[in-house]
Amino acid sequence: MPYSGFAVGAALRLADGRIIQGANIENASYGLTNCAERTAMFTALVANGEAGERPRIAEIAVVADAPEPVSPCGACRQVLAEFCPPETPVVLANLQGDVLRTTVGSLLPGAFGAKQMVYTRMKEADV
Ligand code: THU
């Protein structure tokens, strides 16, 4: 985090017990920064091993040195919603020990997902 100085760590506990870590990776072209949550999620997808199988995420934790438990950005909420069931627990914390417990579904109610695209795909298949 050379530009913001704001270090964020994320950890995903997979159903098989593995812990996958992530950190925010910044870029001189600021908008290309990848948040800790997405780094962890994408690492889990690669680390999963079985081709074509998605990792089963049992729990997500995000920690930063911030006045309040860190709040995942909108892009990360959308990515988590893509790969985790809505009931997946999310633990948000800071270094003072403040902890906020929520879920993927509560972080992004009404998330856009593959279900919304079925109609479009069916229409395309008809033509
Ligand atoms: N950041 C994360 O990694 N996760 C969050 O939940 C919030 C923001 C990062 C992105 C950037 O590197 C820095 O924090 C400041 O926005």
Short mmCIF file of C-alpha atoms and ligand atoms in Angstrom, two decimals:
data_model
loop_
_atom_site.label_atom_id
_atom_site.label_comp_id
_atom_site.label_asym_id
_atom_site.label_seq_id
_atom_site.Cartn_x
_atom_site.Cartn_y
_atom_site.Cartn_z
CA MET A 1 0.00 0.00 0.00
CA PRO A 2 2.67 2.51 -0.99
CA TYR A 3 0.18 5.21 -2.08
CA SER A 4 -2.56 5.21 0.55
CA GLY A 5 -0.50 3.89 3.46
CA PHE A 6 -3.67 2.02 4.41
CA ALA A 7 -2.91 -1.68 4.87
CA VAL A 8 -5.83 -4.08 4.64
CA GLY A 9 -5.71 -7.83 5.17
CA ALA A 10 -8.35 -10.34 4.19
CA ALA A 11 -8.58 -14.04 4.92
CA LEU A 12 -10.94 -16.64 3.55
CA ARG A 13 -11.50 -19.88 5.44
CA LEU A 14 -12.41 -22.57 2.96
CA ALA A 15 -14.75 -25.44 3.82
CA ASP A 16 -11.75 -27.81 3.76
CA GLY A 17 -10.01 -25.73 6.44
CA ARG A 18 -7.48 -23.94 4.25
CA ILE A 19 -6.94 -20.25 4.95
CA ILE A 20 -6.37 -18.06 1.91
CA GLN A 21 -4.88 -14.64 2.51
CA GLY A 22 -5.08 -11.39 0.60
CA ALA A 23 -3.75 -7.84 0.90
CA ASN A 24 -4.50 -4.63 -0.97
CA ILE A 25 -2.20 -4.26 -3.96
CA GLU A 26 -1.87 -0.67 -5.11
CA ASN A 27 -0.79 0.79 -8.44
CA ALA A 28 0.68 4.13 -9.52
CA SER A 29 -2.43 4.32 -11.69
CA TYR A 30 -4.57 4.44 -8.57
CA GLY A 31 -7.77 3.06 -10.05
CA LEU A 32 -6.07 -0.25 -10.79
CA THR A 33 -5.65 -0.98 -7.09
CA ASN A 34 -6.93 -4.37 -6.00
CA CYS A 35 -8.49 -4.54 -2.56
CA ALA A 36 -7.52 -7.19 -0.01
CA GLU A 37 -10.87 -8.94 -0.33
CA ARG A 38 -10.63 -9.38 -4.10
CA THR A 39 -6.99 -10.45 -3.86
CA ALA A 40 -8.00 -13.17 -1.38
CA MET A 41 -11.00 -14.21 -3.46
CA PHE A 42 -9.05 -14.45 -6.70
CA THR A 43 -6.22 -16.31 -4.94
CA ALA A 44 -8.75 -18.80 -3.60
CA LEU A 45 -10.11 -19.36 -7.09
CA VAL A 46 -6.62 -20.12 -8.39
CA ALA A 47 -5.56 -22.14 -5.34
CA ASN A 48 -8.63 -24.32 -5.42
CA GLY A 49 -6.94 -26.97 -7.52
CA GLU A 50 -9.85 -28.87 -9.01
CA ALA A 51 -10.38 -27.36 -12.46
CA GLY A 52 -13.83 -25.87 -12.91
CA GLU A 53 -14.70 -26.24 -9.23
CA ARG A 54 -15.32 -23.18 -7.14
CA PRO A 55 -13.86 -23.02 -3.66
CA ARG A 56 -16.44 -23.30 -0.90
CA ILE A 57 -15.92 -20.28 1.35
CA ALA A 58 -16.88 -20.97 4.97
CA GLU A 59 -15.99 -17.55 6.42
CA ILE A 60 -14.43 -14.22 5.44
CA ALA A 61 -12.39 -11.88 7.63
CA VAL A 62 -11.18 -8.38 6.81
CA VAL A 63 -8.88 -6.36 9.08
CA ALA A 64 -7.36 -2.89 8.86
CA ASP A 65 -5.80 -0.32 11.14
CA ALA A 66 -8.83 1.96 11.06
CA PRO A 67 -11.04 3.78 13.59
CA GLU A 68 -13.90 1.39 12.77
CA PRO A 69 -14.03 -2.13 11.37
CA VAL A 70 -13.15 -1.82 7.69
CA SER A 71 -16.07 -1.65 5.28
CA PRO A 72 -15.62 -3.57 2.00
CA CYS A 73 -15.99 -1.41 -1.13
CA GLY A 74 -18.78 -1.92 -3.62
CA ALA A 75 -16.61 -3.78 -6.13
CA CYS A 76 -15.51 -6.28 -3.48
CA ARG A 77 -19.09 -6.77 -2.30
CA GLN A 78 -20.10 -7.65 -5.86
CA VAL A 79 -17.18 -10.08 -6.27
CA LEU A 80 -17.89 -11.77 -2.91
CA ALA A 81 -21.57 -12.07 -3.90
CA GLU A 82 -20.52 -13.82 -7.11
CA PHE A 83 -18.51 -16.53 -5.38
CA CYS A 84 -20.04 -16.91 -1.90
CA PRO A 85 -23.57 -17.83 -0.82
CA PRO A 86 -25.41 -14.87 0.78
CA GLU A 87 -25.35 -16.51 4.22
CA THR A 88 -21.52 -16.64 4.24
CA PRO A 89 -20.35 -14.99 7.51
CA VAL A 90 -18.11 -11.92 7.19
CA VAL A 91 -16.06 -10.64 10.14
CA LEU A 92 -14.89 -7.03 9.84
CA ALA A 93 -12.37 -5.80 12.38
CA ASN A 94 -9.78 -3.20 13.25
CA LEU A 95 -6.60 -3.42 15.30
CA GLN A 96 -8.34 -2.05 18.41
CA GLY A 97 -10.38 -5.22 18.49
CA ASP A 98 -13.67 -3.71 17.31
CA VAL A 99 -15.53 -6.45 15.46
CA LEU A 100 -18.58 -6.27 13.26
CA ARG A 101 -20.22 -9.50 12.13
CA THR A 102 -22.27 -9.53 8.95
CA THR A 103 -22.89 -11.71 5.90
CA VAL A 104 -22.21 -11.48 2.17
CA GLY A 105 -25.96 -11.06 1.54
CA SER A 106 -26.32 -8.22 4.07
CA LEU A 107 -23.35 -6.41 2.53
CA LEU A 108 -25.02 -6.38 -0.88
CA PRO A 109 -28.77 -6.95 -0.79
CA GLY A 110 -30.32 -7.50 -4.20
CA ALA A 111 -26.95 -8.26 -5.78
CA PHE A 112 -26.77 -8.53 -9.54
CA GLY A 113 -25.97 -12.09 -10.47
CA ALA A 114 -26.12 -14.80 -13.11
CA LYS A 115 -29.83 -15.37 -12.41
CA GLN A 116 -30.68 -11.99 -13.89
CA MET A 117 -28.92 -12.91 -17.12
CA VAL A 118 -30.77 -16.15 -17.82
CA TYR A 119 -33.56 -14.43 -19.73
CA THR A 120 -31.06 -12.60 -21.95
CA ARG A 121 -29.14 -15.80 -22.65
CA MET A 122 -32.37 -17.66 -23.49
CA LYS A 123 -33.41 -14.90 -25.87
CA GLU A 124 -30.01 -15.07 -27.58
CA ALA A 125 -30.26 -18.86 -27.86
CA ASP A 126 -33.68 -18.53 -29.53
CA VAL A 127 -32.37 -16.40 -32.37
N1 THU B 1 -9.12 -1.25 0.64
C1 THU B 1 -9.18 -2.60 0.78
O1 THU B 1 -8.22 -3.32 0.46
N2 THU B 1 -10.31 -3.15 1.29
C2 THU B 1 -11.37 -2.44 1.75
O2 THU B 1 -12.32 -3.04 2.24
C3 THU B 1 -11.37 -0.99 1.67
C4 THU B 1 -10.24 -0.38 0.93
C5 THU B 1 -7.88 -0.66 0.18
C6 THU B 1 -7.84 -0.15 -1.22
C7 THU B 1 -6.72 0.86 -1.14
O3 THU B 1 -5.48 0.20 -1.31
C8 THU B 1 -6.79 1.39 0.29
O4 THU B 1 -7.54 0.43 1.01
C9 THU B 1 -7.43 2.76 0.40
O5 THU B 1 -8.65 2.78 -0.23
#
